[in-house]
Coordinates of C-alpha atoms in Angstrom, one line a residue:
X1 CA 14.2 83.1 11.8
X2 CA 11.4 85.3 12.9
X3 CA 10.9 86.5 16.5
X4 CA 8.1 88.7 18.2
X5 CA 9.8 91.3 20.5
X6 CA 8.4 94.3 22.4
X7 CA 9.9 97.9 22.3
X8 CA 9.1 100.8 24.5
X9 CA 8.0 104.0 22.9
X10 CA 8.7 107.6 24.2
X11 CA 5.3 107.6 26.0
X12 CA 6.3 104.4 27.8
X13 CA 3.7 102.4 25.8
X14 CA 4.7 98.9 24.5
X15 CA 4.7 98.1 20.9
X16 CA 5.1 94.4 19.7
X17 CA 6.9 93.8 16.4
X18 CA 8.0 90.9 14.2
X19 CA 11.8 90.9 13.8
X20 CA 13.9 89.2 11.3
X21 CA 16.8 87.7 13.4
X22 CA 19.1 87.6 10.5
X23 CA 18.8 91.4 9.7
X24 CA 17.9 92.2 13.3
X25 CA 15.3 94.6 11.8
X26 CA 11.5 94.6 12.1
X27 CA 9.5 93.3 9.1
X28 CA 8.2 96.3 7.2
X29 CA 4.6 95.6 6.5
X30 CA 3.8 93.9 9.9
X31 CA 5.4 96.9 11.6
X32 CA 3.2 99.3 9.6
X33 CA 0.2 97.3 10.2
X34 CA 0.7 97.1 14.0
X35 CA 1.5 100.9 14.2
X36 CA -1.5 101.8 12.0
X37 CA -4.2 99.4 13.4
X38 CA -3.2 97.9 16.8
X39 CA -0.9 100.3 18.5
X40 CA -3.7 101.3 21.0
X41 CA -4.5 97.6 21.8
X42 CA -2.9 95.8 24.7
X43 CA 0.5 94.0 24.2
X44 CA -1.1 90.6 24.5
X45 CA -3.5 91.5 21.6
X46 CA -0.6 92.7 19.5
X47 CA 1.3 89.5 20.3
X48 CA -1.8 87.3 19.4
X49 CA -2.0 89.0 15.9
X50 CA 1.7 88.8 15.3
X51 CA 1.7 85.1 16.1
X52 CA -0.7 84.5 13.1
X53 CA 1.3 86.8 10.9
X54 CA 4.6 85.2 12.0
X55 CA 3.1 81.7 10.9
X56 CA 2.0 83.2 7.6
X57 CA 5.6 84.5 7.0
X58 CA 7.1 81.1 7.9
X59 CA 4.7 79.4 5.6
X60 CA 5.5 81.8 2.7
X61 CA 9.3 81.4 3.2
X62 CA 9.1 77.7 3.3
X63 CA 6.8 77.4 0.2
X64 CA 8.2 80.2 -2.0
X65 CA 11.7 80.6 -0.7
X66 CA 11.3 84.3 -0.2
X67 CA 10.2 86.9 2.4
X68 CA 6.5 87.8 2.1
X69 CA 7.4 91.5 2.4
X70 CA 9.6 91.1 -0.6
X71 CA 6.9 89.4 -2.6
X72 CA 4.2 92.0 -1.7
X73 CA 6.5 94.9 -2.4
X74 CA 7.1 93.6 -6.0
X75 CA 3.5 92.4 -6.6
X76 CA 1.4 94.9 -4.6
X77 CA -0.4 96.0 -7.7
X78 CA -1.3 92.5 -8.5
X79 CA -1.2 90.3 -5.4
X80 CA -3.1 87.4 -6.9
X81 CA -0.8 84.7 -5.5
X82 CA -1.3 85.8 -1.8
X83 CA -5.0 85.4 -2.1
X84 CA -4.7 82.0 -3.8
X85 CA -2.4 80.8 -0.9
X86 CA -4.9 81.5 1.8
X87 CA -6.4 77.9 1.5
X88 CA -2.9 76.4 1.4
X89 CA -2.1 78.3 4.6
X90 CA -5.1 76.6 6.4
X91 CA -3.9 73.3 5.3
X92 CA -0.4 74.2 6.5
X93 CA -1.8 75.0 10.0
X94 CA -3.8 71.7 10.0
X95 CA -0.7 69.8 9.1
X96 CA 1.2 71.1 12.1
X97 CA 2.9 73.8 10.0
X98 CA 4.3 71.5 7.3
X99 CA 3.9 72.3 3.7
X100 CA 2.3 69.4 1.8
X101 CA 0.8 69.9 -1.6
X102 CA -1.1 66.6 -1.4
X103 CA -3.3 67.5 1.6
X104 CA -7.1 67.8 1.0
X105 CA -8.1 67.6 4.7
X106 CA -10.1 70.5 6.2
X107 CA -11.7 70.6 9.6
X108 CA -10.9 66.9 10.4
X109 CA -7.7 66.8 12.4
X110 CA -8.6 65.8 16.0
X111 CA -5.3 67.1 17.4
X112 CA -5.9 70.6 16.1
X113 CA -7.7 73.4 18.1
X114 CA -9.8 74.9 15.3
X115 CA -10.7 77.9 17.5
X116 CA -7.1 78.7 17.5
X117 CA -6.7 78.0 13.7
X118 CA -9.7 80.2 13.1
X119 CA -8.1 83.1 15.1
X120 CA -4.9 82.7 13.1
X121 CA -6.9 82.9 9.9
X122 CA -8.9 85.9 11.1
X123 CA -5.6 87.7 11.8
X124 CA -4.4 87.0 8.4
X125 CA -7.5 88.2 6.7
X126 CA -7.3 91.4 8.7
X127 CA -3.7 91.9 7.8
X128 CA -4.2 91.1 4.1
X129 CA -7.2 93.5 3.9
X130 CA -4.9 96.2 5.5
X131 CA -2.3 95.6 2.7
X132 CA -5.0 95.7 0.0
X133 CA -6.5 99.0 1.4
X134 CA -3.2 100.8 2.0
X135 CA -0.9 99.8 -0.7
X136 CA -2.7 98.1 -3.6
X137 CA -4.5 101.0 -5.0
X138 CA -3.4 104.3 -6.6
X139 CA -4.1 107.1 -4.2
X140 CA -6.7 109.5 -5.4
X141 CA -8.5 107.0 -7.5
X142 CA -11.2 104.7 -6.8
X143 CA -10.4 101.0 -6.1
X144 CA -9.7 99.0 -9.1
X145 CA -12.1 96.2 -10.1
X146 CA -9.3 93.6 -9.6
X147 CA -8.6 94.7 -6.1
X148 CA -12.3 94.8 -5.4
X149 CA -12.5 91.1 -6.4
X150 CA -9.6 90.3 -4.1
X151 CA -11.4 92.0 -1.2
X152 CA -14.5 90.1 -2.0
X153 CA -12.5 86.8 -1.9
X154 CA -11.2 87.8 1.5
X155 CA -14.7 88.5 2.7
X156 CA -15.8 85.1 1.6
X157 CA -12.9 83.6 3.5
X158 CA -14.4 85.1 6.7
X159 CA -17.3 82.7 6.4
X160 CA -14.7 79.8 6.6
X161 CA -13.5 81.3 9.9
X162 CA -16.9 80.8 11.3
X163 CA -17.2 77.3 10.1
X164 CA -13.9 76.3 11.5
X165 CA -14.9 77.6 15.0
X166 CA -18.3 75.9 14.7
X167 CA -16.7 72.6 13.7
X168 CA -14.5 72.8 16.8
X169 CA -17.4 73.6 19.1
X170 CA -19.4 70.7 17.7
X171 CA -16.5 68.2 18.1
X172 CA -16.1 69.2 21.8
X173 CA -19.8 69.7 22.7
X174 CA -19.7 66.8 25.1
X175 CA -16.6 68.0 26.9
X176 CA -16.2 70.6 29.7
X177 CA -15.6 74.2 28.5
X178 CA -15.6 77.0 31.0
X179 CA -16.5 79.4 28.2
X180 CA -19.8 77.7 27.4
X181 CA -21.5 75.5 30.1
X182 CA -24.7 73.6 29.9
X183 CA -27.0 73.8 32.9
X184 CA -26.1 70.3 33.8
X185 CA -22.3 71.0 33.8
X186 CA -22.9 74.4 35.6
X187 CA -24.7 72.5 38.3
X188 CA -22.0 69.9 38.6
X189 CA -19.4 72.8 38.8
X190 CA -21.1 74.6 41.7
X191 CA -21.5 71.3 43.6
X192 CA -17.8 70.9 43.5
X193 CA -16.6 74.4 44.2
X194 CA -19.3 75.7 46.7
X195 CA -17.9 76.4 50.1
X196 CA -20.7 74.2 51.4
X197 CA -19.9 71.2 49.1
X198 CA -20.3 67.8 50.7
X199 CA -17.0 66.6 49.3
X200 CA -14.8 69.8 49.0
X201 CA -12.4 69.6 46.1
X202 CA -9.8 71.5 47.9
X203 CA -8.0 70.6 51.2
X204 CA -8.8 73.6 53.3
X205 CA -12.0 75.7 53.8
X206 CA -9.8 78.8 53.0
X207 CA -8.8 77.4 49.6
X208 CA -12.4 76.2 48.9
X209 CA -13.8 79.7 49.5
X210 CA -11.1 81.5 47.6
X211 CA -11.3 79.3 44.6
X212 CA -15.1 79.3 44.6
X213 CA -15.0 83.1 44.5
X214 CA -12.5 83.1 41.6
X215 CA -14.6 80.8 39.4
X216 CA -17.8 82.5 40.4
X217 CA -16.5 86.0 39.3
X218 CA -15.4 84.5 36.0
X219 CA -18.7 82.9 35.3
X220 CA -21.2 85.2 36.9
X221 CA -19.7 88.4 35.7
X222 CA -18.1 87.5 32.5
X223 CA -14.6 88.5 33.6
X224 CA -11.6 87.5 31.4
X225 CA -8.8 85.7 33.3
X226 CA -6.5 88.7 32.7
X227 CA -9.1 91.0 34.2
X228 CA -9.6 88.7 37.3
X229 CA -5.8 88.7 37.9
X230 CA -5.7 92.5 37.7
X231 CA -8.0 92.9 40.6
X232 CA -6.6 94.7 43.7
X233 CA -8.0 95.6 47.1
X234 CA -8.8 99.0 45.5
X235 CA -11.0 97.3 42.8
X236 CA -13.7 96.8 45.5
X237 CA -15.6 100.1 45.9
X238 CA -18.7 100.6 48.1
X239 CA -21.1 103.5 47.6
X240 CA -21.8 104.8 51.1
X241 CA -25.2 106.4 50.1
X242 CA -26.7 103.3 48.4
X243 CA -24.5 100.6 50.3
X244 CA -24.0 99.0 46.7
X245 CA -20.6 97.4 46.2
X246 CA -18.9 97.7 42.7
X247 CA -16.1 95.8 41.1
X248 CA -13.8 98.2 39.1
X249 CA -12.2 96.6 36.1
X250 CA -9.2 98.5 34.9
X251 CA -5.4 98.2 34.4
X252 CA -4.0 98.9 37.8
X253 CA -0.3 99.5 36.9
X254 CA 0.4 98.3 40.5
X255 CA 4.0 98.6 41.4
X256 CA 3.8 95.8 44.0
X257 CA 3.0 93.3 41.2
X258 CA 6.2 91.3 40.8
X259 CA 4.7 88.5 38.5
X260 CA 7.0 87.7 35.5
X261 CA 4.1 87.4 33.2
X262 CA 1.8 90.4 34.1
X263 CA -1.9 90.3 33.1
X264 CA -3.2 93.2 30.9
X265 CA -6.5 94.6 29.8
X266 CA -7.6 93.5 26.4
X267 CA -8.2 97.2 25.3
X268 CA -9.4 100.6 26.8
X269 CA -13.0 99.5 26.0
X270 CA -12.7 96.7 28.6
X271 CA -12.5 99.4 31.5
X272 CA -15.9 99.2 33.3
X273 CA -17.6 99.2 36.7
X274 CA -19.7 96.1 37.6
X275 CA -22.4 96.1 40.3
X276 CA -21.9 93.1 42.6
X277 CA -24.8 91.2 44.0
X278 CA -24.9 91.7 47.8
X279 CA -24.1 88.0 48.6
X280 CA -21.0 88.2 46.3
X281 CA -19.9 91.4 47.9
X282 CA -20.2 89.6 51.3
X283 CA -18.1 86.7 50.0
X284 CA -15.4 89.1 48.8
X285 CA -15.2 90.9 52.1
X286 CA -15.2 87.6 53.9
X287 CA -12.2 86.5 51.9
X288 CA -10.4 89.8 52.4
X289 CA -11.0 89.8 56.2
X290 CA -10.6 86.3 57.1
X291 CA -8.6 84.4 54.4
X292 CA -6.4 86.8 52.3
X293 CA -3.0 87.1 54.2
X294 CA -2.4 90.5 55.8
X295 CA 1.3 89.8 55.8
X296 CA 1.7 90.2 51.9
X297 CA 3.1 93.4 50.6
X298 CA 1.0 92.9 47.5
X299 CA -2.2 94.8 46.9
X300 CA -3.5 92.2 44.4
X301 CA -6.8 90.7 45.5
X302 CA -6.1 87.0 44.9
X303 CA -2.9 85.7 46.5
X304 CA -1.5 82.3 47.2
X305 CA -2.5 80.9 50.5
X306 CA 1.0 79.9 51.5
X307 CA 3.9 82.2 52.3
X308 CA 5.3 84.3 50.8
X309 CA 1.7 84.9 49.7
X310 CA 2.5 85.9 46.1
X311 CA -0.2 87.2 43.7
X312 CA -2.0 84.5 41.9
X313 CA -0.3 83.9 38.5
X314 CA -1.5 82.9 35.1
X315 CA -0.1 79.5 35.5
X316 CA -1.6 79.1 38.9
X317 CA -5.0 80.1 37.6
X318 CA -4.7 77.6 34.7
X319 CA -3.7 74.9 37.0
X320 CA -6.7 75.6 39.3
X321 CA -9.2 75.6 36.4
X322 CA -7.6 72.3 35.1
X323 CA -8.1 70.7 38.6
X324 CA -11.8 71.6 38.5
X325 CA -12.2 70.5 34.9
X326 CA -10.9 67.1 35.6
X327 CA -13.1 66.7 38.7
X328 CA -16.2 67.8 36.6
X329 CA -15.4 65.1 34.0
X330 CA -15.3 62.4 36.6
X331 CA -18.5 63.7 38.2
X332 CA -20.3 63.7 34.9
X333 CA -19.3 60.1 34.2
X334 CA -20.5 59.0 37.6
X335 CA -23.9 60.5 36.7

């Protein structure tokens, strides 16, 4: 059995690795890949890549009755089989991770999220490319024609990733997706979450304003959910000369954050400063001064509105978005 675990390095950084629970050791090539290509990425990014690699290893073990690391160590000069198995791996994911030699379906399983499948495949293509670049050629010599053909095949498979994501989008184009809203859905969304909504979605004015502010920041400024959950009181900065207010997006490392699943920045490139519109800055200060509890010991910006006023969690934000999503669906049907 394979498990994804995190270890702490000497510099206190976290490194996620894929472990074999039988040997209690990390899998060799995934460990080298993470350390070489992803060690400066966030822990959540490392885990997302390892999840795809883990499924690839489980697929390989089930189909070939051997570890993929063992196979590649023995065939790294001619890894023809691993290239051929990419299509079988896609079908394996489509069939809910069951190996079935008779499957011919591709892009037609309504119970599968093809964006997730595409991400898994993208992960594997990156991992296999790393193996070819690092281990499948003789150092000091140019890449062999055979390995060049393998890399060309991997490049062609990248187009399949785009098609899978595209198919998923088309299949759900009539649904509600916070990541891609039509003007009609966006109008319906704001009519529901606006503090001045005729029929407020949330019971209290305080909850309506807080939740409006959360969704507005996600949509209007392109924040990721993890970035929003990392905002603290110190994330709001005002320039005394210009009177402009800025939103500082960074990993706070706040010691008052006692959430079990702590949000993280995607990578160092995500650190940035965003100029807020004056009206949005006013909303944030209104929320801080009039709604956000002053009894909380936490410095996080968005808190629960009920004692003990804990920081908003990933599950809490997910539940909030799901509530809005269901209301939009009902609203769109009425129209």
